[in-house]
Structure formats: structure tokens, C-alpha cells
């Protein structure tokens, strides 16, 4: 056997085979490649010992998180977080003690003082949602007695915190947790608004402008601040957040559609790479719009805005000869997603109504989408037929007029709703008495004269800056033809229109003010080529010497940058400076004044309603009637029934509409009127809150309450003073309450006890007999004295309030009259009465120049007073024919104030009779007990005759007759 060559090892069979393959391959190629030769050499070498491989160190979660944030977080992100923290602090910390009170509440807790009007009602709805999650009542019999009220508040505002509470509360959140989360909820929503504002500004004007917009928003005081502060548990700030998010996503969607040249062909060919981002942003737009609509039915204003935009965009694109494919694609997401989201609530009310969830919302949204599709098809047809371009807008306008006419003829209810909706942008009548619905550029306190006061107090210097920005932006839109720009312009113009119409839209326009001012800043920086200057700075400056050379060489640009930063920095932070002080005293910035305000109710109202909760009959009955269970009820009223099917235990509480939700939430009683503006005028004006309080006839007022099933009447100081004009206005009864008169002028310094008559007379505007005989005056200021069917059952804790009229002469001798919104306050009734006694008999001049007078003071009263309507006991007896007979009873309140009830009548045919509302024993009965205590028996006097008579509570409640012997 031949031996192998020296230095070679024998091959194993598989190695031979491999070698044979390689030889074959070599033979086929004719020559081995250098790489192959090198590989053979390497193989022929002895195998080296394997190197020791160090194991790869795994990064920790912390290190991974740090690397993640380093790659994605910029100083812009840090700045936004700081701004949001600043906003959250201002909205929560200064007002904390005013919201989280020490007032005793239910279940041994203390009361969280959320917003006094809609906020307390949202708390009612939140508790109900937690009972029935994910459902919530859309009709409530615990308000607007005896009709109940369909609720126009969207369900999403409660669903969001309810879901959060059920998670962190493990299915059973405590009352303390619920109240705390609800109080912080609006502040959280408020700081979240910064995010869509930043991204909208970033996309439209650049990242720098987005940050400027966020800074401006963070420093805005006024309505936007109040709606987003601790305790303002109301849906308004959610409206702002979801509108801002809708606009931001639509800006990105339109830019993405333009960038990818989105068309129907892309969808047909399933070109997902081209359509992915436009469709994702469009879907988010529809989602946020749907969330907006599920917070407030008035979100249809945005639907109107977007429909106008899509129509204008179709006009522009058609006239420029561009395809319109992307418009119906965008509109499908923008209008149909909200339609699907709102449909479950709309189907629960299969009718057409303007302010409630009904068929109105989905039908209008679908019609809007169909109209946009029709605009697209008409454009495409005209382009294919080469019809003159000007014919397109003319055709669309003509078809629109015909469409409105058809709606008017076929669906008149829907047409009426459209007319009503547009009419809200021109408020009139009783609506003008609602402070938040008053036109922004009219001063309600000065008789409606033109004024910038409201926009100044809400926006300060950012408002004129934003108007400049709006004008400049309009030129940009005309020049650039960018769809996102046109949409933003249309939205800003509609919001400005809404701002003019009603000052409630100041919290909406905060978005536009921030973004438009930021745009103005961006244009100023563009004018001085800031980006080029910054790039040059980073490239050339690496030392102090190079910095000095750079500044010297670019002195003009550097000064311009400094000027813009100083001016717009001053504009942005102006609300935080003392010069913005709302009181004009220059002590504290408006921003910080807002932070210390409280959205909640005054303690006097809380005290009175808690007393009502504990001392008046429970309308739910005992045991609780399932049809009127406050805490866990689900209610249904047949559409064919005008009123709700209440149990016999239920009754109404008459007060002005401002306080209805407070009565529901705190007292768990059923108001006749509420902040939905329901119950103000009922039954064609024959009853309701406004006719009742303006009534001058007791018997007629009793008939009004009987028609509404009312048992109690609650009046506060504002109703009987500064709000009474609004109460008159709703029924158009504003004449005859005041008259011109003259009064003796007296100089007074009540602090030092100096009063002397000057011997002069001055003209005044005085109350008339109409006011004196009104139900409002006789109850609140008269303690129901002389009335037959009303009695005072409680007056609130707190100081006594003293209202008065004033007359003031200015430097030109012009005279103005009025009643201060804030009355004088006295802890002691004796001191209050002394001041009243002087100011009710004279015109008091409190300055030596005699330019300011106080007169026509009204009796000092506790802030809130509660009265009960009763049958009244009839006192009858004998007296000489024609004799004047007087019945008097002395009573004492819970706060030791003594007052007299006095009634007078004339004897006829030798007899007399009174109907009196007070007993001579404690007012206590089935489910009720009152602290007003009679101090003896009735004293009956005529001529020289005096008699006494006792009246039991049962006689007052049942209308019994008592013979005076």
C-alpha cells in the first residue's frame, strides 16, 4: 500500500468526497480563485485554540429607558413638561383649601366644593355612571319638577373618570376618592390642551412656533383658566381639549394627504404605503371629533366649520384644476366616525331636537358627507366635460339653496334646528341675561355699550397680536394654497365669529389666540432669517472671542432677535405681571388672581341646602320609591307623557334657574328650574320661575306653585337685588319697578358715628309700589309678613347682607345709578340695622365732595332664605263693623334674630278673618322640622281690645279654622 506523502494526513471518506467535489469544481472553472486558494491554505493549517469570548452585558431596564428617552426627548419636550407642571400647579395649589373644605358632608366626609352650577350636576351624573357603568342616565326626574329633564350633557365627560375610578378603586371607589378625582379632573384636562396646541403650531408654523403657542396658552388667565382649574368639574374644558385635538389631527391628515397625493386610485389599488398615514390621521380626527360630540351636543359648530372648509377647499382645487379625491376620503372619516359614535345616544331620542342628543346629529353629519361627495362628483364631471371653471361654485351654491328649500319643505323640524343653531350666534331676549351668552364686545354692566373689556381680561396683549397674526395668515393662505392652512383659517374665522356672538367662546378662542400669536412670532423670526443666523452661530462660535466677532458682524440681526424675544416675551407673560391686575391696583397679576378664585358655591348656600336635606320631607318617600331613587335610579318617561310619573311624596322647590343643580346635588330635592334654562317660563307664561317671582298677587303666585307642584321657595340675596332684572327680562316685565324721586341729603360717617342733615335734596331712582308688593320683596325682605300662605322656615348661616342703591357724579357732572354687586356685610344684626335705618331714610353722602350717595337701603338679611307654601290656618272672630283688626306673632330664627309677623284686615258685618301661615308651636311634622320658633301666641287687636289665640301646626298644614273668642 502506498504511504501518504510526508506532512499530509490521511483523509476521511467524507473529506475525500468533499475534495472530489472541489476538484470537480476546479476542473469546471479551469482555475481556482484566489479566495478559494486562501481558504485551502487556512484549512491546511493546524486549528488554533478558540479565543475566549466575553459574554455580552445585557442593558438594564433603567439603561434601556434612559437610552429610549435620550433618542426621543428634546429640550422642546422638557419645556412642554415644565409648562404643564406650571399650569397644573397654578390650577390646583392656590385654590386647594377653597375646594377641599372642612364643611361636614355625608358619610362623615367633608365637602369638595366643585363648580356651583354645572359642576355639581356633573357630580350627580358621575355617581350615577359609577352605579351603571358604562351607562348613564340621559333623562333625570330629579330636576325641573314636574316634567323632569332630558340631559344634553354628553356621557363621555363622566365615562372617562368613572372608568379611571373603577380601575384604581378596584371596582368600588370610595366617596373620598370619587370627589378628589373629580376635583382634579378639569385641571388635568386643561394641561393636556398644551399637547395638541403645540403639535398644531409645530406642523403649521414650525417647532419653535409650537412652543411659543404653548407658552402663551400656559399664561392665559380668564375663562380658559377658570374652566380648567381645580373643582371646575364641567365639560367645557373637555370641549376645548377635544376640539384642539380634532384640529391638530386634521392638520396632519391634510398635510399627509397632500404629500402622498392621496386619491381613490390608491384605495382601489390597495396602495397602503401611500394611504397609511393620511388615513390614520383622518381616523384620529374623526375619533377626537366624536369624543368632542359625546361631551357636548354643541360640537355641531365644529361640524359646520369643517363642512364650510371642505366646500371652500373643493372650490379652490377645482378652480386650480387639481383633483378632489382626498376631500371625500377625509370627509368620510371626519363625519362618519362621529356619526357611529353618537348613534347609540341619538337613537334613544328618535326626533329632531337642537340641544339634545337626537336624530339631528347623525342626520346632519351624514348629509354633510353626502353633500361633499356630491361636490366631488360634480367637479369630476365638469372637469371631464371641460365645463368653464366658474360654473362649479355657481352650481354648488345653487344646489345648496335648492337643498335648503327641500329640507324646509320635507323636514321642517331639521330646518328649524339649523335656523336655531345659527341664531345662537345672534343671542337675543332672555338669553342676553345669561352672563356667558352675552356678546363679547358689549359691556353687560354698562348697558351693552361697545367694549374691549372682556377680551382684554381674557387675553390682554395677545388678542391684538393674534388679530395681526390672523390678517397675516390670510395672505399666506392666498399665496401658498396649502389645504391645512385653509382649514386653520376657516376654523379661526368661525371661532372669531362665535367669540363676537357670545363671551362663553373666550375659552375656545384661547386656542386661536395662542396659535395666531405664535404664527406672528414665527413670521417675525423668518423676516430676520433666524434659522440661518442660528446655523451660522453654531458653526462659527466656539469661544468668547468668536462670540464677540459673531455679534459684531451680525449686530442688526442680533438686535432684531432680542427685540422680538423681549416684545413677545412681554406679551406672553403680561397676565402674570402686576400691571394686569383685574382690580386696576397693580398689586397682583391677573393670572395669579385667577389661581386663587374658587368655582364653588358660597358657604351660605351650602348651609341652607344641607339644612333642607336634613329637615324637609324626602321626595323619594320612605322607603325609597324605585322610580325616584336618587343614587341608583334609572328613569324612563314615556314620550307621550308631558310630566314624569312621580310618587306622591315628590314635590318641587322654586328658585331661580342658576341654583337648580345645587338643589339637586346638595339637598337631593327637585328644583322647578335649572341651569338648562328649563322652568323659567312654563305653560305659555302662566307659571314658571320668572312669572312667580315677578308676581304682585299672593293668590296668583300660589296658583303658579300649585300648577308646578312646588312646596318650598328658596331665595338668595342676588335674586332679590342684582339678578332681579334678569328675572324680569325673561317675561319682558322690566317696566314700573323704579321711579324718579328726591331724598334729603345727609352726610354720614358710619364708622365714626357722625350723621348730620345738610338741608339739601338730591334726585334718586327709587323702588316703586310694584316692587314693594312683589313676591320677591315680600318674601326675602319682608319675611312673608302679612302673607297668608308663605312662611319663613330657615335662613342661612353667615353674615347679614345689606343692599342699597348708589348715585355717583363724575367729573363732568354726569350722574349714574346702580346697586353694588357686593353688598355690605355685618356679623351683628344690630350694627346692620343701624346702618340700614340711616340709609333707608336719607341719601347718605360718604365723601366731603358729595359725589357719591347711598340711599334706599333694604333690610339686612341672611344670604339665603327658605320659605314654605302652606294652606294656612283661618282665624275668625267678632269685631265692630269697619274696625281695623291686626294679628301679630313674634318669632325667632335659628340665629336669634327676632322678627314679627303682622297681618291686617277690616271687619265686615261684625266679623273678621285672617289666614295665617305660622303656628304658635314648633313647626314640626311628618318628615320635617324647622328651627324658626314662635315666641308666644298671636295677639289680635282692634280698637282698645286685645286678645290672644294659639294656632297648632296641624291647623296651618290642613287649613283648619280657629275661632278667636
Coordinates of N, CA and C in Angstrom, one line a residue, residues 145-334:
X145 N -89.0 69.8 38.1 CA -90.3 69.3 38.5 C -91.4 70.1 37.9
X146 N -92.5 69.5 37.5 CA -92.8 68.0 37.5 C -92.5 67.3 36.2
X147 N -91.7 67.9 35.3 CA -91.5 67.4 34.0 C -90.3 66.5 33.9
X148 N -89.3 66.7 34.8 CA -88.0 66.0 34.6 C -87.3 66.7 33.4
X149 N -86.1 66.3 33.1 CA -85.3 66.9 32.1 C -84.5 65.9 31.3
X150 N -84.6 66.0 30.0 CA -83.7 65.3 29.1 C -82.3 66.0 29.3
X151 N -81.2 65.2 29.3 CA -79.9 65.8 29.6 C -79.1 66.0 28.3
X152 N -78.7 67.2 28.1 CA -77.9 67.5 26.9 C -76.4 67.4 27.1
X153 N -76.0 67.2 28.4 CA -74.6 66.9 28.7 C -74.2 65.6 28.1
X154 N -73.1 65.6 27.4 CA -72.6 64.3 26.8 C -72.1 63.3 27.8
X155 N -72.3 62.0 27.6 CA -71.9 61.0 28.6 C -70.4 60.8 28.7
X156 N -69.6 61.2 27.8 CA -68.2 60.9 27.8 C -67.5 61.6 29.0
X157 N -67.9 62.8 29.3 CA -67.3 63.5 30.4 C -67.3 62.7 31.7
X158 N -68.4 61.9 31.9 CA -68.4 61.1 33.1 C -67.8 59.7 32.9
X159 N -67.9 59.2 31.7 CA -67.3 57.9 31.4 C -65.8 57.8 31.7
X160 N -65.1 58.9 31.3 CA -63.6 58.9 31.4 C -63.2 58.7 32.9
X161 N -63.7 59.6 33.8 CA -63.2 59.5 35.2 C -63.9 58.3 35.9
X162 N -65.1 57.9 35.4 CA -65.7 56.7 36.0 C -64.9 55.4 35.7
X163 N -64.4 55.3 34.5 CA -63.5 54.1 34.2 C -62.2 54.2 35.0
X164 N -61.6 55.4 35.1 CA -60.4 55.5 35.9 C -60.7 55.1 37.3
X165 N -61.8 55.6 37.9 CA -62.1 55.4 39.3 C -62.4 53.9 39.6
X166 N -63.0 53.2 38.6 CA -63.3 51.8 38.8 C -62.0 51.0 38.8
X167 N -61.0 51.5 38.0 CA -59.8 50.7 38.0 C -59.0 50.9 39.2
X168 N -58.7 52.2 39.6 CA -57.9 52.5 40.8 C -58.6 52.2 42.1
X169 N -60.0 52.2 42.0 CA -60.7 51.8 43.2 C -61.1 50.4 43.3
X170 N -60.5 49.6 42.4 CA -60.8 48.1 42.3 C -62.2 47.8 42.3
X171 N -63.0 48.5 41.5 CA -64.4 48.3 41.3 C -65.3 48.9 42.3
X172 N -64.7 49.4 43.4 CA -65.6 50.0 44.5 C -64.9 51.3 45.0
X173 N -64.8 52.3 44.2 CA -64.1 53.5 44.7 C -64.9 54.2 45.9
X174 N -64.1 54.7 46.8 CA -64.7 55.4 47.9 C -65.2 56.7 47.5
X175 N -66.1 57.3 48.4 CA -66.6 58.6 48.1 C -65.5 59.6 48.1
X176 N -64.6 59.5 49.0 CA -63.5 60.5 49.1 C -62.7 60.4 47.8
X177 N -62.4 59.2 47.3 CA -61.6 59.1 46.1 C -62.4 59.7 44.9
X178 N -63.7 59.4 44.8 CA -64.5 59.9 43.7 C -64.5 61.5 43.7
X179 N -64.7 62.1 44.9 CA -64.7 63.5 44.9 C -63.4 64.1 44.6
X180 N -62.3 63.5 45.1 CA -60.9 64.0 44.8 C -60.6 64.0 43.3
X181 N -60.8 62.8 42.7 CA -60.5 62.7 41.3 C -61.4 63.6 40.5
X182 N -62.6 63.8 40.8 CA -63.5 64.7 40.1 C -63.0 66.2 40.2
X183 N -62.4 66.5 41.3 CA -61.9 67.9 41.5 C -60.7 68.2 40.7
X184 N -59.8 67.2 40.6 CA -58.6 67.4 39.8 C -58.8 67.1 38.3
X185 N -59.8 66.5 38.0 CA -60.1 66.1 36.6 C -60.0 67.3 35.6
X186 N -60.7 68.4 35.8 CA -60.6 69.5 34.9 C -59.2 70.1 34.8
X187 N -58.4 70.1 35.9 CA -57.0 70.6 35.8 C -56.2 69.7 34.9
X188 N -56.4 68.4 35.0 CA -55.6 67.5 34.2 C -56.0 67.7 32.7
X189 N -57.3 67.9 32.4 CA -57.7 68.1 31.0 C -57.1 69.4 30.5
X190 N -57.1 70.4 31.4 CA -56.6 71.7 31.0 C -55.1 71.7 30.6
X191 N -54.3 71.0 31.3 CA -52.9 71.0 30.9 C -52.6 70.1 29.7
X192 N -53.5 69.2 29.4 CA -53.4 68.3 28.3 C -53.7 69.1 27.0
X193 N -54.4 70.2 27.1 CA -54.6 71.0 25.9 C -53.3 71.5 25.2
X194 N -52.3 71.7 26.1 CA -51.0 72.1 25.6 C -50.5 71.2 24.4
X195 N -50.7 69.9 24.5 CA -50.2 69.0 23.6 C -50.7 69.2 22.1
X196 N -52.0 69.2 21.9 CA -52.5 69.5 20.5 C -52.1 70.9 20.0
X197 N -52.1 71.8 21.0 CA -51.7 73.2 20.6 C -50.3 73.2 20.1
X198 N -49.4 72.6 20.8 CA -48.0 72.5 20.4 C -47.9 71.9 19.0
X199 N -48.5 70.7 18.9 CA -48.3 70.0 17.6 C -49.0 70.7 16.4
X200 N -50.1 71.4 16.7 CA -50.7 72.2 15.6 C -49.7 73.3 15.2
X201 N -49.2 74.0 16.1 CA -48.3 75.1 15.8 C -47.0 74.5 15.1
X202 N -46.5 73.4 15.6 CA -45.3 72.8 15.1 C -45.5 72.4 13.6
X203 N -46.7 71.8 13.3 CA -46.9 71.4 11.9 C -47.2 72.6 11.0
X204 N -47.9 73.6 11.4 CA -48.2 74.7 10.6 C -47.1 75.7 10.4
X205 N -46.5 76.0 11.6 CA -45.5 77.1 11.6 C -44.1 76.8 12.0
X206 N -43.9 75.5 12.4 CA -42.6 75.2 12.9 C -42.5 74.9 14.4
X207 N -41.6 74.0 14.8 CA -41.5 73.6 16.2 C -41.4 74.8 17.1
X208 N -40.6 75.8 16.7 CA -40.4 76.9 17.6 C -41.7 77.6 17.9
X209 N -42.5 77.8 16.8 CA -43.8 78.4 17.0 C -44.8 77.6 17.8
X210 N -44.7 76.3 17.7 CA -45.5 75.4 18.6 C -45.2 75.6 20.0
X211 N -43.9 75.8 20.4 CA -43.6 76.0 21.8 C -44.1 77.4 22.2
X212 N -43.9 78.4 21.4 CA -44.4 79.7 21.7 C -45.9 79.7 22.0
X213 N -46.7 79.0 21.1 CA -48.1 78.8 21.4 C -48.4 78.2 22.7
X214 N -47.7 77.2 23.1 CA -47.9 76.5 24.3 C -47.6 77.4 25.5
X215 N -46.5 78.3 25.4 CA -46.2 79.2 26.4 C -47.3 80.2 26.6
X216 N -47.8 80.8 25.5 CA -48.9 81.8 25.6 C -50.1 81.2 26.2
X217 N -50.5 79.9 25.9 CA -51.6 79.3 26.5 C -51.4 79.1 28.0
X218 N -50.2 78.7 28.4 CA -49.9 78.5 29.8 C -50.1 79.7 30.6
X219 N -49.9 80.9 30.0 CA -50.0 82.1 30.8 C -51.4 82.8 30.6
X220 N -52.3 82.3 29.9 CA -53.6 82.9 29.7 C -54.5 82.8 30.9
X221 N -55.0 83.9 31.4 CA -56.0 83.9 32.5 C -57.4 83.8 32.0
X222 N -58.4 84.3 32.7 CA -59.7 84.4 32.2 C -60.4 83.0 32.1
X223 N -61.4 82.9 31.1 CA -62.3 81.8 31.0 C -61.5 80.5 30.8
X224 N -60.5 80.5 30.0 CA -59.8 79.2 29.8 C -59.2 78.7 31.1
X225 N -58.7 79.6 31.9 CA -58.1 79.2 33.2 C -59.2 78.7 34.1
X226 N -60.2 79.5 34.2 CA -61.3 79.1 35.2 C -61.9 77.8 34.8
X227 N -62.1 77.5 33.6 CA -62.7 76.3 33.1 C -61.8 75.1 33.4
X228 N -60.6 75.3 33.7 CA -59.6 74.2 33.8 C -59.0 74.2 35.2
X229 N -59.5 74.9 36.2 CA -58.9 74.9 37.5 C -59.5 73.8 38.4
X230 N -58.9 73.6 39.5 CA -59.4 72.6 40.5 C -60.8 72.9 40.8
X231 N -61.6 71.9 40.8 CA -63.0 72.0 41.1 C -64.0 72.4 40.0
X232 N -63.4 72.9 38.9 CA -64.3 73.3 37.8 C -64.7 72.0 37.0
X233 N -65.4 71.2 37.7 CA -65.8 69.8 37.1 C -66.9 70.0 36.1
X234 N -66.6 70.6 35.0 CA -67.6 70.9 34.0 C -67.0 70.4 32.6
X235 N -67.9 70.2 31.7 CA -67.5 69.6 30.4 C -66.8 70.6 29.5
X236 N -66.8 71.9 29.8 CA -66.3 72.9 28.9 C -64.8 72.7 28.6
X237 N -64.0 72.4 29.5 CA -62.5 72.2 29.2 C -62.3 70.9 28.4
X238 N -63.2 69.9 28.5 CA -63.1 68.8 27.7 C -63.4 69.1 26.2
X239 N -64.4 70.1 26.1 CA -64.7 70.6 24.7 C -63.5 71.2 24.1
X240 N -62.7 72.0 24.8 CA -61.6 72.6 24.3 C -60.5 71.6 23.9
X241 N -60.3 70.6 24.8 CA -59.3 69.6 24.5 C -59.6 68.8 23.3
X242 N -60.8 68.4 23.2 CA -61.2 67.5 22.0 C -61.3 68.3 20.7
X243 N -61.7 69.6 20.8 CA -61.6 70.4 19.6 C -60.2 70.6 19.2
X244 N -59.3 71.0 20.1 CA -57.9 71.2 19.7 C -57.3 69.9 19.1
X245 N -57.6 68.8 19.7 CA -57.1 67.5 19.2 C -57.7 67.2 17.8
X246 N -58.9 67.5 17.6 CA -59.5 67.3 16.2 C -58.8 68.2 15.2
X247 N -58.6 69.4 15.5 CA -57.9 70.3 14.6 C -56.5 69.9 14.3
X248 N -55.8 69.5 15.4 CA -54.4 69.1 15.2 C -54.3 67.9 14.3
X249 N -55.1 66.9 14.5 CA -55.1 65.7 13.7 C -55.5 66.0 12.3
X250 N -56.4 66.9 12.1 CA -56.8 67.2 10.7 C -55.7 67.9 10.0
X251 N -55.0 68.8 10.7 CA -53.8 69.4 10.0 C -52.8 68.4 9.5
X252 N -52.5 67.4 10.4 CA -51.6 66.3 10.0 C -52.2 65.5 8.8
X253 N -53.5 65.2 8.9 CA -54.1 64.4 7.9 C -54.1 65.1 6.5
X254 N -54.4 66.4 6.5 CA -54.4 67.1 5.2 C -53.0 67.2 4.6
X255 N -52.0 67.5 5.5 CA -50.6 67.5 5.0 C -50.1 66.2 4.5
X256 N -50.5 65.1 5.2 CA -50.1 63.8 4.8 C -50.8 63.4 3.4
X257 N -52.1 63.8 3.3 CA -52.8 63.6 2.0 C -52.2 64.3 0.9
X258 N -51.7 65.5 1.2 CA -51.1 66.3 0.1 C -49.8 65.7 -0.3
X259 N -49.0 65.3 0.7 CA -47.7 64.7 0.5 C -47.7 63.4 -0.3
X260 N -48.7 62.6 0.0 CA -48.9 61.3 -0.7 C -49.7 61.4 -2.0
X261 N -50.3 62.6 -2.2 CA -51.2 62.8 -3.3 C -52.3 61.8 -3.3
X262 N -53.0 61.7 -2.1 CA -54.0 60.7 -1.8 C -55.1 60.8 -2.9
X263 N -55.5 59.6 -3.4 CA -56.5 59.5 -4.4 C -57.3 58.3 -4.2
X264 N -58.4 58.2 -4.9 CA -59.3 57.0 -4.8 C -58.6 55.8 -5.5
X265 N -57.7 56.1 -6.4 CA -56.9 55.0 -7.1 C -56.0 54.3 -6.1
X266 N -55.5 55.1 -5.1 CA -54.6 54.5 -4.1 C -55.4 53.4 -3.3
X267 N -56.7 53.8 -3.0 CA -57.5 52.9 -2.2 C -57.9 51.7 -3.1
X268 N -58.2 51.9 -4.4 CA -58.6 50.9 -5.3 C -57.5 49.9 -5.5
X269 N -56.3 50.4 -5.6 CA -55.1 49.5 -5.8 C -54.5 49.0 -4.5
X270 N -55.1 49.3 -3.4 CA -54.6 48.9 -2.1 C -53.2 49.3 -1.9
X271 N -52.9 50.6 -2.2 CA -51.5 51.1 -2.1 C -51.4 51.6 -0.6
X272 N -51.3 50.7 0.3 CA -51.4 51.1 1.7 C -50.2 52.0 2.1
X273 N -49.1 51.8 1.4 CA -47.9 52.7 1.8 C -48.2 54.1 1.5
X274 N -49.0 54.5 0.5 CA -49.4 55.9 0.2 C -50.5 56.4 1.1
X275 N -51.4 55.5 1.5 CA -52.6 55.9 2.2 C -52.5 55.8 3.7
X276 N -51.5 55.0 4.2 CA -51.5 54.7 5.6 C -51.6 55.9 6.5
X277 N -50.6 56.8 6.4 CA -50.6 58.0 7.3 C -51.7 58.9 7.1
X278 N -52.2 59.3 5.9 CA -53.3 60.1 5.8 C -54.6 59.5 6.4
X279 N -54.8 58.2 6.3 CA -55.9 57.6 6.8 C -55.9 57.4 8.3
X280 N -54.6 57.2 8.9 CA -54.5 57.1 10.3 C -54.8 58.5 10.9
X281 N -54.3 59.5 10.4 CA -54.6 60.9 10.9 C -56.1 61.2 10.7
X282 N -56.6 60.9 9.6 CA -58.1 61.2 9.4 C -58.9 60.4 10.4
X283 N -58.6 59.1 10.6 CA -59.3 58.3 11.6 C -59.2 59.0 13.0
X284 N -58.0 59.4 13.4 CA -57.9 60.1 14.7 C -58.7 61.4 14.7
X285 N -58.8 62.1 13.6 CA -59.6 63.3 13.5 C -61.0 63.0 13.8
X286 N -61.6 61.9 13.2 CA -62.9 61.5 13.4 C -63.2 61.0 14.8
X287 N -62.2 60.3 15.4 CA -62.3 59.8 16.7 C -62.4 61.0 17.7
X288 N -61.5 62.0 17.6 CA -61.5 63.1 18.5 C -62.7 64.0 18.3
X289 N -63.2 64.1 17.1 CA -64.4 64.8 16.8 C -65.6 64.1 17.5
X290 N -65.6 62.8 17.4 CA -66.6 62.0 18.1 C -66.6 62.2 19.6
X291 N -65.4 62.2 20.2 CA -65.3 62.5 21.6 C -65.8 63.8 22.0
X292 N -65.5 64.8 21.1 CA -66.0 66.2 21.3 C -67.5 66.2 21.3
X293 N -68.1 65.5 20.4 CA -69.6 65.4 20.2 C -70.2 64.7 21.4
X294 N -69.5 63.7 21.9 CA -70.0 63.0 23.1 C -69.8 63.7 24.4
X295 N -69.1 64.8 24.4 CA -69.0 65.7 25.5 C -70.0 66.8 25.5
X296 N -70.4 67.3 24.3 CA -71.3 68.4 24.2 C -72.0 68.4 22.9
X297 N -73.3 68.5 22.9 CA -74.0 68.4 21.7 C -73.7 69.6 20.8
X298 N -73.3 70.7 21.4 CA -73.0 71.9 20.7 C -71.7 71.8 19.8
X299 N -71.1 70.6 19.8 CA -69.9 70.3 19.0 C -70.3 70.4 17.5
X300 N -71.6 70.4 17.2 CA -72.0 70.6 15.8 C -71.5 71.9 15.2
X301 N -71.1 72.8 16.0 CA -70.5 74.0 15.5 C -69.2 73.7 14.7
X302 N -68.5 72.7 15.2 CA -67.3 72.3 14.5 C -67.6 71.5 13.2
X303 N -68.7 70.8 13.3 CA -69.2 70.1 12.0 C -69.5 71.2 11.0
X304 N -70.2 72.2 11.4 CA -70.4 73.3 10.4 C -69.1 73.9 9.9
X305 N -68.2 74.1 10.8 CA -66.9 74.7 10.4 C -66.2 73.8 9.4
X306 N -66.1 72.5 9.6 CA -65.4 71.6 8.7 C -66.1 71.5 7.4
X307 N -67.4 71.5 7.4 CA -68.2 71.4 6.2 C -67.9 72.7 5.3
X308 N -67.8 73.8 6.0 CA -67.5 75.1 5.2 C -66.1 74.9 4.6
X309 N -65.2 74.4 5.4 CA -63.8 74.2 4.9 C -63.7 73.3 3.7
X310 N -64.3 72.1 3.8 CA -64.3 71.2 2.7 C -64.9 71.8 1.5
X311 N -66.0 72.5 1.6 CA -66.6 73.1 0.5 C -65.7 74.2 -0.2
X312 N -65.1 75.0 0.6 CA -64.2 76.0 0.1 C -62.9 75.4 -0.5
X313 N -62.5 74.3 0.1 CA -61.3 73.6 -0.5 C -61.7 73.0 -1.8
X314 N -62.9 72.5 -2.0 CA -63.3 72.0 -3.2 C -63.4 73.1 -4.3
X315 N -63.8 74.2 -3.9 CA -63.9 75.4 -4.8 C -62.4 75.7 -5.3
X316 N -61.5 75.8 -4.3 CA -60.1 76.2 -4.7 C -59.5 75.1 -5.6
X317 N -59.6 73.9 -5.2 CA -59.0 72.8 -6.0 C -59.6 72.7 -7.4
X318 N -60.9 72.9 -7.5 CA -61.5 72.8 -8.8 C -61.0 74.0 -9.7
X319 N -61.0 75.2 -9.2 CA -60.6 76.3 -9.9 C -59.1 76.2 -10.3
X320 N -58.3 75.5 -9.5 CA -56.9 75.4 -9.9 C -56.7 74.1 -10.7
X321 N -57.7 73.4 -11.1 CA -57.6 72.2 -11.9 C -57.0 71.0 -11.2
X322 N -57.1 71.0 -9.8 CA -56.5 69.9 -9.1 C -57.5 68.9 -8.8
X323 N -57.2 67.6 -8.6 CA -58.1 66.5 -8.3 C -58.6 66.7 -6.8
X324 N -59.9 66.3 -6.6 CA -60.5 66.5 -5.3 C -60.6 65.2 -4.6
X325 N -60.0 64.1 -5.0 CA -60.2 62.8 -4.4 C -60.0 62.8 -2.9
X326 N -59.0 63.5 -2.4 CA -58.7 63.4 -1.0 C -59.8 64.0 -0.1
X327 N -60.6 64.9 -0.7 CA -61.6 65.6 0.1 C -62.7 64.6 0.6
X328 N -63.4 63.8 -0.3 CA -64.4 62.9 0.2 C -63.8 61.8 1.1
X329 N -62.5 61.4 0.9 CA -61.8 60.4 1.7 C -61.7 61.0 3.1
X330 N -61.2 62.2 3.2 CA -61.0 62.9 4.5 C -62.4 63.0 5.2
X331 N -63.4 63.5 4.4 CA -64.7 63.8 5.0 C -65.4 62.5 5.5
X332 N -65.1 61.4 4.8 CA -65.7 60.1 5.3 C -65.3 59.8 6.7
X333 N -64.0 60.0 7.0 CA -63.5 59.7 8.4 C -64.0 60.8 9.4
X334 N -64.0 62.1 8.9 CA -64.3 63.2 9.8 C -65.8 63.2 10.2

